[in-house]
Tab-separated table of C-alpha atoms and ligand atoms in Angstrom:
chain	number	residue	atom	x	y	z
A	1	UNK	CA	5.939	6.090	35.698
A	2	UNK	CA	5.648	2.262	35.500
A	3	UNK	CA	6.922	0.192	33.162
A	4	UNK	CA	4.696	-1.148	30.404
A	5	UNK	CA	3.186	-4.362	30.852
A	6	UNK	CA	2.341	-5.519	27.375
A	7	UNK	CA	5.676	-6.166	25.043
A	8	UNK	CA	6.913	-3.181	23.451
A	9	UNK	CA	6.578	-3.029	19.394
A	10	UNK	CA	10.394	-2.604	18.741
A	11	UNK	CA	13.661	-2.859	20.780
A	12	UNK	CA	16.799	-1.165	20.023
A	13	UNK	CA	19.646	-3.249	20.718
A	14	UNK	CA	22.705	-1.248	21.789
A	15	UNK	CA	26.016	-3.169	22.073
A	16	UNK	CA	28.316	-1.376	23.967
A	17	UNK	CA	31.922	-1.460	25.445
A	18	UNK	CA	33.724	1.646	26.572
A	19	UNK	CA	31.331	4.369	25.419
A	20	UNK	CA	30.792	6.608	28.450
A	21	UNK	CA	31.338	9.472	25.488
A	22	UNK	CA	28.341	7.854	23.856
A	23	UNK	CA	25.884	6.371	25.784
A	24	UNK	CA	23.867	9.133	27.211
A	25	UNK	CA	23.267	11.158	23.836
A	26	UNK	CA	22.618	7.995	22.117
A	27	UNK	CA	20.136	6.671	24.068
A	28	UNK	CA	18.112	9.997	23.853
A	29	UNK	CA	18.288	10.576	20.519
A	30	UNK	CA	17.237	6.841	19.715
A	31	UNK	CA	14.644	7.368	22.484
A	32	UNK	CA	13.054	10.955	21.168
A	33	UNK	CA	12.944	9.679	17.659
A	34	UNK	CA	10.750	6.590	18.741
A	35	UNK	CA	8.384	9.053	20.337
A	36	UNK	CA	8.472	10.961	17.671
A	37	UNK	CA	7.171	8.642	15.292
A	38	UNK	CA	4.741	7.204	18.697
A	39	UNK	CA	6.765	3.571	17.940
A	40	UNK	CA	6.080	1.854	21.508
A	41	UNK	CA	10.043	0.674	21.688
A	42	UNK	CA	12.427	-0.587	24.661
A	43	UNK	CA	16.043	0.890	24.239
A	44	UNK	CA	17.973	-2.471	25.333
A	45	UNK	CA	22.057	-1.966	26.097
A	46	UNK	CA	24.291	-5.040	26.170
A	47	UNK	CA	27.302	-4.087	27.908
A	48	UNK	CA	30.610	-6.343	28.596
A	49	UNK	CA	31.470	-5.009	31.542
A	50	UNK	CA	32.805	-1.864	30.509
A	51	UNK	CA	35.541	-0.106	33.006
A	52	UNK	CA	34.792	3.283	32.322
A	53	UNK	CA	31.481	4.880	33.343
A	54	UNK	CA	29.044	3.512	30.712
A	55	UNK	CA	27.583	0.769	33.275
A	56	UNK	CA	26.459	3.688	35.729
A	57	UNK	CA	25.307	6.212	33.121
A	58	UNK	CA	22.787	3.607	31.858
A	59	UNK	CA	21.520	3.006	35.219
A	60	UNK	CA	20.627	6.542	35.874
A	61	UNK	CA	18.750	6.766	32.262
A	62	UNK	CA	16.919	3.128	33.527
A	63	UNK	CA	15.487	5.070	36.590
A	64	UNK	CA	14.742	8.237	34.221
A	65	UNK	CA	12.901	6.602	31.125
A	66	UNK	CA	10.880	3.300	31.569
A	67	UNK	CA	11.866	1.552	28.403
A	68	UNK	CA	15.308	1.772	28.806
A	69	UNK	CA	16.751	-1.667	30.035
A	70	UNK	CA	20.537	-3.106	30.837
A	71	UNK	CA	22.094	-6.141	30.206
A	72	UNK	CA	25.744	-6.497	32.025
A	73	UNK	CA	27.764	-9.720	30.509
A	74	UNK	CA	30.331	-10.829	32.196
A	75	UNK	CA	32.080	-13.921	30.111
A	76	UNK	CA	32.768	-14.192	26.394
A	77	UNK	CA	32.947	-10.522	25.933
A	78	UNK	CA	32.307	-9.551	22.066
A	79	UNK	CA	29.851	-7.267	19.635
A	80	UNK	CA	28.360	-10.307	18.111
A	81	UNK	CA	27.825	-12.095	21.128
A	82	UNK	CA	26.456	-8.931	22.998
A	83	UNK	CA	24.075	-8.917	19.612
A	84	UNK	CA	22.779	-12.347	20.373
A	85	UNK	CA	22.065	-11.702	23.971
A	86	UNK	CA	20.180	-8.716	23.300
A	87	UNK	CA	17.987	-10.883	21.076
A	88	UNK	CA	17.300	-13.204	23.577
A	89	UNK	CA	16.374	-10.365	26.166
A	90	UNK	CA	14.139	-8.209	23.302
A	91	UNK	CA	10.935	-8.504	24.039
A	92	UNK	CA	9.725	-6.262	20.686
A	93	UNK	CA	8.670	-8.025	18.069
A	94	UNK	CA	10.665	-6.215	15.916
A	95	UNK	CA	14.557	-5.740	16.627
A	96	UNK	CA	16.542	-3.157	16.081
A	97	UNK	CA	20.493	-2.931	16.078
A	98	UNK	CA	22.100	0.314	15.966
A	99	UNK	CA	25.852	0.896	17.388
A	100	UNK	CA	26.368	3.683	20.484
A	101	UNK	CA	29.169	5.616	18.370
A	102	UNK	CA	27.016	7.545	15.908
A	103	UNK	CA	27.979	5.881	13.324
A	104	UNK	CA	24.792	4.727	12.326
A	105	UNK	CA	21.327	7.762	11.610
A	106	UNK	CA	19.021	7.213	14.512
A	107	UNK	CA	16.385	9.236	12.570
A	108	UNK	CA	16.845	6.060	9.809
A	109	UNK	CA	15.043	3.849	12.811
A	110	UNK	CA	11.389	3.937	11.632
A	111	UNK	CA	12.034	3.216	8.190
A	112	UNK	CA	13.384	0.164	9.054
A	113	UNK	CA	10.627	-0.247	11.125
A	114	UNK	CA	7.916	0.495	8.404
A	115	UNK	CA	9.991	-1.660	6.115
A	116	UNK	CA	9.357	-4.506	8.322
A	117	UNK	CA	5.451	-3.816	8.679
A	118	UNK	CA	5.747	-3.730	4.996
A	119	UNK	CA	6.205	-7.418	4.793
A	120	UNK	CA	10.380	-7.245	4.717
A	121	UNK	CA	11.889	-9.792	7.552
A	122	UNK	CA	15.586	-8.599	7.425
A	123	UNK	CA	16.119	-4.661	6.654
A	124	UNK	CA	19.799	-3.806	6.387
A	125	UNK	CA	20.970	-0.218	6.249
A	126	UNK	CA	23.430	-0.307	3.205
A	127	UNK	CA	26.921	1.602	2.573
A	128	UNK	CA	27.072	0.023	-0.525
A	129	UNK	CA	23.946	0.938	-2.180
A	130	UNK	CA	22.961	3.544	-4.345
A	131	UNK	CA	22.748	6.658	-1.899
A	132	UNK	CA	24.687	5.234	0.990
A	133	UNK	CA	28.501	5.950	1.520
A	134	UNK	CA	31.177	5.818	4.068
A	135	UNK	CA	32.666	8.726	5.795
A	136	UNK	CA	36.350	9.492	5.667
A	137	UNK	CA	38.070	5.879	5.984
A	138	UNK	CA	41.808	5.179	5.995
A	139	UNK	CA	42.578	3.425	2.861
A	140	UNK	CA	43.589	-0.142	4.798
A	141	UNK	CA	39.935	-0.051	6.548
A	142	UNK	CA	38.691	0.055	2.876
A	143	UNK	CA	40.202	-2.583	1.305
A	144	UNK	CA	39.109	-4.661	4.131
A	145	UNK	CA	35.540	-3.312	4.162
A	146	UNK	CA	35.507	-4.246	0.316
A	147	UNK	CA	37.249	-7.341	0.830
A	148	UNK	CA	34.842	-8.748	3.875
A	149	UNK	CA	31.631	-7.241	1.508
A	150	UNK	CA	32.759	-9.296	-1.541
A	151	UNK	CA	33.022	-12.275	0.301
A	152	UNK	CA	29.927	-11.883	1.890
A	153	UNK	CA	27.487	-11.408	-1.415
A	154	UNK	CA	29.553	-15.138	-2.703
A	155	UNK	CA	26.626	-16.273	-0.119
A	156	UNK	CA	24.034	-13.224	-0.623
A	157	UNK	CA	24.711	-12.005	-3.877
A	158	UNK	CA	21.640	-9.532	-4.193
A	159	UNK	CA	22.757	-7.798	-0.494
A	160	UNK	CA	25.157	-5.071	-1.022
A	161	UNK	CA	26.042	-4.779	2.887
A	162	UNK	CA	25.830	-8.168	4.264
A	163	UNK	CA	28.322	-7.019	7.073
A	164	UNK	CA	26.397	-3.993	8.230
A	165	UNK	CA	26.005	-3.283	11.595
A	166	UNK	CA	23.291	-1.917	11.529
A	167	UNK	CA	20.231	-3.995	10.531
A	168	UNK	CA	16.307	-4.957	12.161
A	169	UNK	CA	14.720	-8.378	11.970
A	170	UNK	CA	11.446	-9.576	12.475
A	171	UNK	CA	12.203	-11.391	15.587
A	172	UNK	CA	11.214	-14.747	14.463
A	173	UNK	CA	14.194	-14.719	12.006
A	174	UNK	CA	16.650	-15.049	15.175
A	175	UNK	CA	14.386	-16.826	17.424
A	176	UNK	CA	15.678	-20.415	17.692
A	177	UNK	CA	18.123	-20.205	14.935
A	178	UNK	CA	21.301	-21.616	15.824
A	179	UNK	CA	23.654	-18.914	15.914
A	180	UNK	CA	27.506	-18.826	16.574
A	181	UNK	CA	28.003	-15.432	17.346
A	182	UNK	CA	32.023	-14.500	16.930
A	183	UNK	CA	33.677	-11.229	15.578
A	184	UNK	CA	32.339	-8.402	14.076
A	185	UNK	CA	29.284	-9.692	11.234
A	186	UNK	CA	26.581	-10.763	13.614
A	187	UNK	CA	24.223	-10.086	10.112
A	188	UNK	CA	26.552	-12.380	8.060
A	189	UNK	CA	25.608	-15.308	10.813
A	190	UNK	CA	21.763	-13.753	10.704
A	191	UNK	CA	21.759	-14.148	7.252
A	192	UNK	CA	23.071	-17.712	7.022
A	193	UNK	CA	21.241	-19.112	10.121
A	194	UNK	CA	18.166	-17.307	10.452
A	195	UNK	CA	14.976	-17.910	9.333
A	196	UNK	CA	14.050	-15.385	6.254
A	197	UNK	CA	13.079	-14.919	2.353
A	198	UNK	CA	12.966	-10.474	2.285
A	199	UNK	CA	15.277	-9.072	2.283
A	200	UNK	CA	15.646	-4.968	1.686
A	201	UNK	CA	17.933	-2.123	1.992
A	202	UNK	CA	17.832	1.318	3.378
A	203	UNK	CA	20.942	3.325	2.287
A	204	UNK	CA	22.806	5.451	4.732
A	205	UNK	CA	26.023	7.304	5.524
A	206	UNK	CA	28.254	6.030	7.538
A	207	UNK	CA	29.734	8.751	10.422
A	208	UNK	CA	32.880	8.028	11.830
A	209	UNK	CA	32.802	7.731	15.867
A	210	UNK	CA	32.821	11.278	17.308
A	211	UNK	CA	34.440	9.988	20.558
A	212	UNK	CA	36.396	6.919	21.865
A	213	UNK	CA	38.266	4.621	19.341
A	214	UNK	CA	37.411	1.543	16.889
A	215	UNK	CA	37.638	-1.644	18.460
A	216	UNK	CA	38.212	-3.405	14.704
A	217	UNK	CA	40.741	-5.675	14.535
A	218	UNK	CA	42.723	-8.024	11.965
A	219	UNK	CA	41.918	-11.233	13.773
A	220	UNK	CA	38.537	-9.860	13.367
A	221	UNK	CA	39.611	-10.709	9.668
A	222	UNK	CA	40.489	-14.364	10.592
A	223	UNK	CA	37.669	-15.155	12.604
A	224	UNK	CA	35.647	-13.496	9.515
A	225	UNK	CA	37.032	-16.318	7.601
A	226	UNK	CA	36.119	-18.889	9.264
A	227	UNK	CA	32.356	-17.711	9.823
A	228	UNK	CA	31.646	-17.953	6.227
A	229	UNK	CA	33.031	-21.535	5.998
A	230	UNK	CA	30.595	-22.009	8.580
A	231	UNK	CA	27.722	-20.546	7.495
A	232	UNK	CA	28.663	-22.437	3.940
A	233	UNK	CA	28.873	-26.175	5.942
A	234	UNK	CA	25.477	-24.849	7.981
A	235	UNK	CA	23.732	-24.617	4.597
A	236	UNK	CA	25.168	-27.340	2.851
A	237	UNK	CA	24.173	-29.276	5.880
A	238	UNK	CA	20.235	-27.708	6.093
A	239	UNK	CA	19.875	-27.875	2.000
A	240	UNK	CA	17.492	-24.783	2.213
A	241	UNK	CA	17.659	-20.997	2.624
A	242	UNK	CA	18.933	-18.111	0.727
A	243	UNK	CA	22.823	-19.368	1.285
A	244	UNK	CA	22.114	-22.702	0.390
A	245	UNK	CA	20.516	-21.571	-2.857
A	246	UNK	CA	23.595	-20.097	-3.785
A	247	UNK	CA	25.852	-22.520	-2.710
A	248	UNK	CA	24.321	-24.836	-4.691
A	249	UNK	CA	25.093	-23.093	-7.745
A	250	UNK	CA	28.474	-22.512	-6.448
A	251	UNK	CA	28.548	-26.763	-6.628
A	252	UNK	CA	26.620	-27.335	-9.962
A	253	UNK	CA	28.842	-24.790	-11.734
A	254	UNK	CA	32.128	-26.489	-10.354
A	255	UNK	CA	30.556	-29.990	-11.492
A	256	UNK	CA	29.526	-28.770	-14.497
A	257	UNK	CA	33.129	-27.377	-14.616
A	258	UNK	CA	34.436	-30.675	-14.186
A	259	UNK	CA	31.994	-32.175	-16.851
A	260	UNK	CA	33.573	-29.367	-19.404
A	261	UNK	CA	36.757	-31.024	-19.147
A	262	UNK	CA	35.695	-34.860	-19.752
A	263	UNK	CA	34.129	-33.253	-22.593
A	264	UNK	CA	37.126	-31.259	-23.785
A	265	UNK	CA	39.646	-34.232	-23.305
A	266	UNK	CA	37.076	-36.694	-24.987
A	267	UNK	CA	36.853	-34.766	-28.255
A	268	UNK	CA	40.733	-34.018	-28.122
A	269	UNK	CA	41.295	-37.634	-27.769
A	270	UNK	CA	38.579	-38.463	-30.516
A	271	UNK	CA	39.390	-36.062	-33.229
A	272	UNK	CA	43.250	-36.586	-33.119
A	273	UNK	CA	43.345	-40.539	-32.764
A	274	UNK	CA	40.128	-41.331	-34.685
A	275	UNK	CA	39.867	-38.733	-37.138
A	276	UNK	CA	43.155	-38.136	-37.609
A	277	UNK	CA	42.959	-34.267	-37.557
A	278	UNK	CA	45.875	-32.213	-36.334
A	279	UNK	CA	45.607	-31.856	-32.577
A	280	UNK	CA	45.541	-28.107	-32.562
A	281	UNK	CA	42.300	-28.312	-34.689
A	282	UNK	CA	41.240	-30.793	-32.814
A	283	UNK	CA	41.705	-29.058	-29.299
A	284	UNK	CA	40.040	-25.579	-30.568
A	285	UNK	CA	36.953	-27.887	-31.365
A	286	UNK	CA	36.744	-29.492	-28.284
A	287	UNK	CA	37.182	-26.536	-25.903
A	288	UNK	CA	34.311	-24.588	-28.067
A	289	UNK	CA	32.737	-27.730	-27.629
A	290	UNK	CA	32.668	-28.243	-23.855
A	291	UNK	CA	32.014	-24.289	-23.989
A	292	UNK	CA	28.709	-25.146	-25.159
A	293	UNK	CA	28.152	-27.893	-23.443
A	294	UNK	CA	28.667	-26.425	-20.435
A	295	UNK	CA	26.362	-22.774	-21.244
A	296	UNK	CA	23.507	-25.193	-21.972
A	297	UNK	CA	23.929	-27.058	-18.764
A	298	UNK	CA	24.422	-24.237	-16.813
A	299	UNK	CA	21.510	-22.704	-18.483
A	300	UNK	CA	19.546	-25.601	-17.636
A	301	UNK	CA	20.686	-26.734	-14.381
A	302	UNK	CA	22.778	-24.695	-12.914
A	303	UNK	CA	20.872	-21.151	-12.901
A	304	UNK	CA	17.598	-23.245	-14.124
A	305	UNK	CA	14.643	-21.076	-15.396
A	306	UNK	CA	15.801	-18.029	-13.362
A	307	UNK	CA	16.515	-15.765	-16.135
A	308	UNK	CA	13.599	-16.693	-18.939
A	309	UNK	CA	13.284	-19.009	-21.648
A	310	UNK	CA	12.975	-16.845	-24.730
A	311	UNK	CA	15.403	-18.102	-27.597
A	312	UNK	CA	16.725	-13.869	-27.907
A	313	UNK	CA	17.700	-14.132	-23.940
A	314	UNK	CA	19.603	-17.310	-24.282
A	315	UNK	CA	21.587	-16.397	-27.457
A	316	UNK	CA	22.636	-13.388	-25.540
A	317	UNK	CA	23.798	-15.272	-22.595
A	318	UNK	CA	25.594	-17.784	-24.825
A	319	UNK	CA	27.623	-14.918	-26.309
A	320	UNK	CA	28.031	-13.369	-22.732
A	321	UNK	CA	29.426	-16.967	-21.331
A	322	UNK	CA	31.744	-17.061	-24.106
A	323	UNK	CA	33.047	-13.625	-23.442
A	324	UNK	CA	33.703	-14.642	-19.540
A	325	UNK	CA	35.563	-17.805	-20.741
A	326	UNK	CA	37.415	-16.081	-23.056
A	327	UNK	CA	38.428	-13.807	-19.870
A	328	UNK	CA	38.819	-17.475	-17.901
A	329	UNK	CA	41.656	-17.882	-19.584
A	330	UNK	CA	43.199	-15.105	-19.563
A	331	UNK	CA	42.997	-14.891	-15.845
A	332	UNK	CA	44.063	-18.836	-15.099
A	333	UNK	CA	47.316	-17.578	-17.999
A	334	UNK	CA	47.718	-14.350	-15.873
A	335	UNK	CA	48.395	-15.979	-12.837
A	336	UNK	CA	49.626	-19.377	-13.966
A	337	UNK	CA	52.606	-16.671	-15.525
A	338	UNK	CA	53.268	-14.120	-12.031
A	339	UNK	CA	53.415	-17.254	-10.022
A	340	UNK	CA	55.935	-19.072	-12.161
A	341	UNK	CA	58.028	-15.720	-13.214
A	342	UNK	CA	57.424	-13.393	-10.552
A	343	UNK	CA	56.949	-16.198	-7.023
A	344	UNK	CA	58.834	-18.219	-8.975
A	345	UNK	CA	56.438	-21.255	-8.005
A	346	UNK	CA	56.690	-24.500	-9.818
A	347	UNK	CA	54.110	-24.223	-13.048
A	348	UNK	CA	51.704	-27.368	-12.857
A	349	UNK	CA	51.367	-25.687	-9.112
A	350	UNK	CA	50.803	-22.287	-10.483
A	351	UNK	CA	48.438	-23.238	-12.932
A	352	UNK	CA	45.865	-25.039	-10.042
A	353	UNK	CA	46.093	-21.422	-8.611
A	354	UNK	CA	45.387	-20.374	-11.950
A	355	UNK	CA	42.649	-22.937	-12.599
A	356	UNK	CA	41.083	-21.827	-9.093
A	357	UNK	CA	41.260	-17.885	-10.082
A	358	UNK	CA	40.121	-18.966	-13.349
A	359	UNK	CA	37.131	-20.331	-11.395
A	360	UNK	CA	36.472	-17.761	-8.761
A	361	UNK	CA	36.126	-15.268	-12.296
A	362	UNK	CA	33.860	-17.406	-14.160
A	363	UNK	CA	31.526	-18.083	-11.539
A	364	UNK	CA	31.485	-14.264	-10.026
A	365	UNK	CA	31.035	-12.659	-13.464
A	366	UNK	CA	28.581	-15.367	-14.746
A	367	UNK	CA	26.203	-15.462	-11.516
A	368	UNK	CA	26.003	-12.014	-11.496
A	369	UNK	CA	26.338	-10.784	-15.293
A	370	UNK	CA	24.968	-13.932	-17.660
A	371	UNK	CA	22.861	-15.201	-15.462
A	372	UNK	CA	22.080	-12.186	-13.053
A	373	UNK	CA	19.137	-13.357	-11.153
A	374	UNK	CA	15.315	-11.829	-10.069
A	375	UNK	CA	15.322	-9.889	-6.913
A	376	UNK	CA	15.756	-12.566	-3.691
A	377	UNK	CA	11.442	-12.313	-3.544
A	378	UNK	CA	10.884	-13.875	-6.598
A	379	UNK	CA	13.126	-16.927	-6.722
A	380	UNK	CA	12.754	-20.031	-5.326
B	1	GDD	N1	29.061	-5.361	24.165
B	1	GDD	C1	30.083	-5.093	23.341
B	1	GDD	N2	31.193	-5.878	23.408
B	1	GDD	N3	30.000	-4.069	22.470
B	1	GDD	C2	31.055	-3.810	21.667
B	1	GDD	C3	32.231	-4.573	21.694
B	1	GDD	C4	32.302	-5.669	22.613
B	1	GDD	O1	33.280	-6.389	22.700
B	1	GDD	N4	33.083	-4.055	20.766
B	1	GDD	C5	32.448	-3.024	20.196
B	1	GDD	N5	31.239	-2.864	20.758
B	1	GDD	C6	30.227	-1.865	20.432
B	1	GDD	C7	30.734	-0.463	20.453
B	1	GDD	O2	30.611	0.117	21.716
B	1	GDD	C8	29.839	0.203	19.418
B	1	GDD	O3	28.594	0.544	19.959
B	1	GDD	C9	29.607	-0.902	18.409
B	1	GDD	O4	29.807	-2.120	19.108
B	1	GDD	C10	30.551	-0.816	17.215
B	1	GDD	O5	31.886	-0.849	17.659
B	1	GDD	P1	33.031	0.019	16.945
B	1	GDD	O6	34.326	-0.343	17.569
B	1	GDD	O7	32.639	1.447	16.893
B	1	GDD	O8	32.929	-0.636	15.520
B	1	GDD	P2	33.398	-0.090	14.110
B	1	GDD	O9	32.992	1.322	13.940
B	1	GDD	O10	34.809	-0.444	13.869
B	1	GDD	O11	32.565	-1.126	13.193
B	1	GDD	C11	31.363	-0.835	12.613
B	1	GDD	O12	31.364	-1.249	11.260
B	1	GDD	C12	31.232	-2.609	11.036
B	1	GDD	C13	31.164	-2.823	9.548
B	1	GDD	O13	32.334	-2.431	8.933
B	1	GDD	C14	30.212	-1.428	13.400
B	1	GDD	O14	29.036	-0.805	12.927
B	1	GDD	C15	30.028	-2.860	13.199
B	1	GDD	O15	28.772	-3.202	13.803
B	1	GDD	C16	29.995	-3.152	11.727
B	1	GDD	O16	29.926	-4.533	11.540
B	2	MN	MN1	32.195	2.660	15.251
């Protein structure tokens, strides 16, 4: 048989290190399920030089089946970078990433392809959605799971899974975009650096590996970290795209923030020197105060237009942004008092952790309970 000429519809990208367990059955399945749903796919695996026998074992599948290809790296070994080569050698026009372990349904693959077809530019199979799950994890991997997650929808608040492994793009999403592949969440850096507005979800199960071990590790964490203050600078720098969008709420609430307290220490000042009221009174007037004053300019400004005009909506989202101060506070109090009592830190410094916490709460609950937002196809 000889090789197709004309570029295959999808490619499978299949990072790999260590997975002579793997590789074999993996490719297979991936490869039966594409002809059973007649896609016209390559099967494309990215290899860092593995020592054990995966190299070999994909070379005998590249003589057996014609759209199997292999890519051997040899410097800067790492998923995400394996990921971005594999881009740059797909020739589909629609790309697939799926890891070797089992972890991820092959038979999920032409959904994500239809999904695409269907006008979506990123699909993302989701743990985190109604109907997907995880498989027996150890608490620790959990928490970090969560932990990585939360972070992640700060930036992409209406993706459940925005570190998911296993995703497809429409290959003019990656093509050209400046990526700086590092860790584990090649999708995070898709996400903030590609080129995309759909975004949708296809639930699934996540199986733990069968054979071999997780590579995971906690300066995986670290490097994590630092990819989302990149991703933040990237769109602060562009000033479009999805993560821009909602950084730029992240900045008008904090200004608006910071306009609540001129506000607050403006009426305290006036009330108490000018109208001679007793500076208790005088304080619970000007914190309701610059509570309003900040709802209507977040309202306004802030989350502008995105959640209707009607007079019903906004009284409802006035009462709701009251409600989430009211729990401001409590939060800044709660930790202004464990770090003073319990790390016994000094208090004006516990209360600017408090302040920030304070924030973090407001802006989380707000963004996604007062002013939840349309689904990512309809703003803009
Ligand atoms: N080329 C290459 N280089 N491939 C690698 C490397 C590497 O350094 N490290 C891991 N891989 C491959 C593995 O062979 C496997 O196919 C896939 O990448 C996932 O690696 P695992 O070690 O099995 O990852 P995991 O199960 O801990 O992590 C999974 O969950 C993450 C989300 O929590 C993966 O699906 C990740 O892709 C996902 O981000
Ligand atoms: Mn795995």
């Amino acid at each position: 048989m000889s090789p197709d000429t004309a570029p295959p519809d999808l490619t499978v990208i299949i990072p790999t290190y260590r997975e002579e367990e793997n590789i074999g059955a993996i490719v297979r399945e991936v490869s039966r399920t594409l002809a059973d749903h007649s896609i016209r796919g390559e099967i494309l695996v990215v290899d860092d030089s593995s020592p054990d026998r995966t190299i070999p074992l994909v070379r005998d599948l590249e003589r057996e089946l014609p759209h199997v290809r292999l890519v051997v790296r040899s410097a800067d070994p790492g998923l995400s970078q394996s990921v971005v080569e594999g881009f740059r050698n797909a020739r589909g026009a629609v790309i697939q990433v799926i890891d070797a372990d089992f972890s991820h349904p092959t038979t999920l693959i032409p959904e994500f392809f239809r999904k695409i077809h269907e006008g979506a530019d990123v699909v993302i199979g989701s743990r985190y959605t109604a109907g997907g799950g995880i498989g027996e994890w150890p608490l620790s991997r959990r928490i970090i799971s969560l932990g990585a997650t939360a972070l992640g929808r700060i930036l992409f608040p209406e993706i459940t899974d925005p570190v998911s492994g296993f995703f497809a793009v429409r290959r003019e999403v990656v093509e050209g975009a400046p990526l700086q592949p590092r860790g584990y969440k090649i999708l995070m850096e898709v996400l903030g650096k590609g080129r995309w507005t759909r975004a949708v979800e296809i639930p699934y199960t996540f199986t733990n590996r069968k054979e071999g071990a997780s590579k995971l590790s906690f300066t995986t964490i670290l490097a994590y970290a630092v990819q989302v203050a990149d991703i933040s600078a990237h769109a602060f720098s562009r000033r479009e795209g999805p993560a821009w969008r909602e950084l730029r709420k992240i900045l008008r609430f904090a200004l608006v923030g910071l306009s609540g307290i001129v506000v607050n220490t403006g009426i305290l000042w006036a009330l108490t020197e000018r109208a001679g009221l007793y500076y208790l009174y005088s304080s619970a007037v000007a914190i309701e105060t610059s509570i309003i004053t900040n709802f209507l300019l977040n309202d306004f400004w802030t989350f502008g237009g995105e959640s209707g005009h009607r007079m019903g909506r906004r009284i409802y989202r006035f009462l709701s942004f009251e409600a989430v101060s009211l729990g401001g506070l409590v939060v800044n109090m709660a930790v202004l008092f464990i770090g003073k009592e319990i790390f016994g830190i000094y208090y004006l410094v516990a209360n600017l952790l408090g302040i920030l916490a304070g924030f973090i709460w407001n802006y989380l609950v707000n963004r996604n309970v007062t002013w939840r937002s349309l689904p990512l196809d309809d703003t803009q």
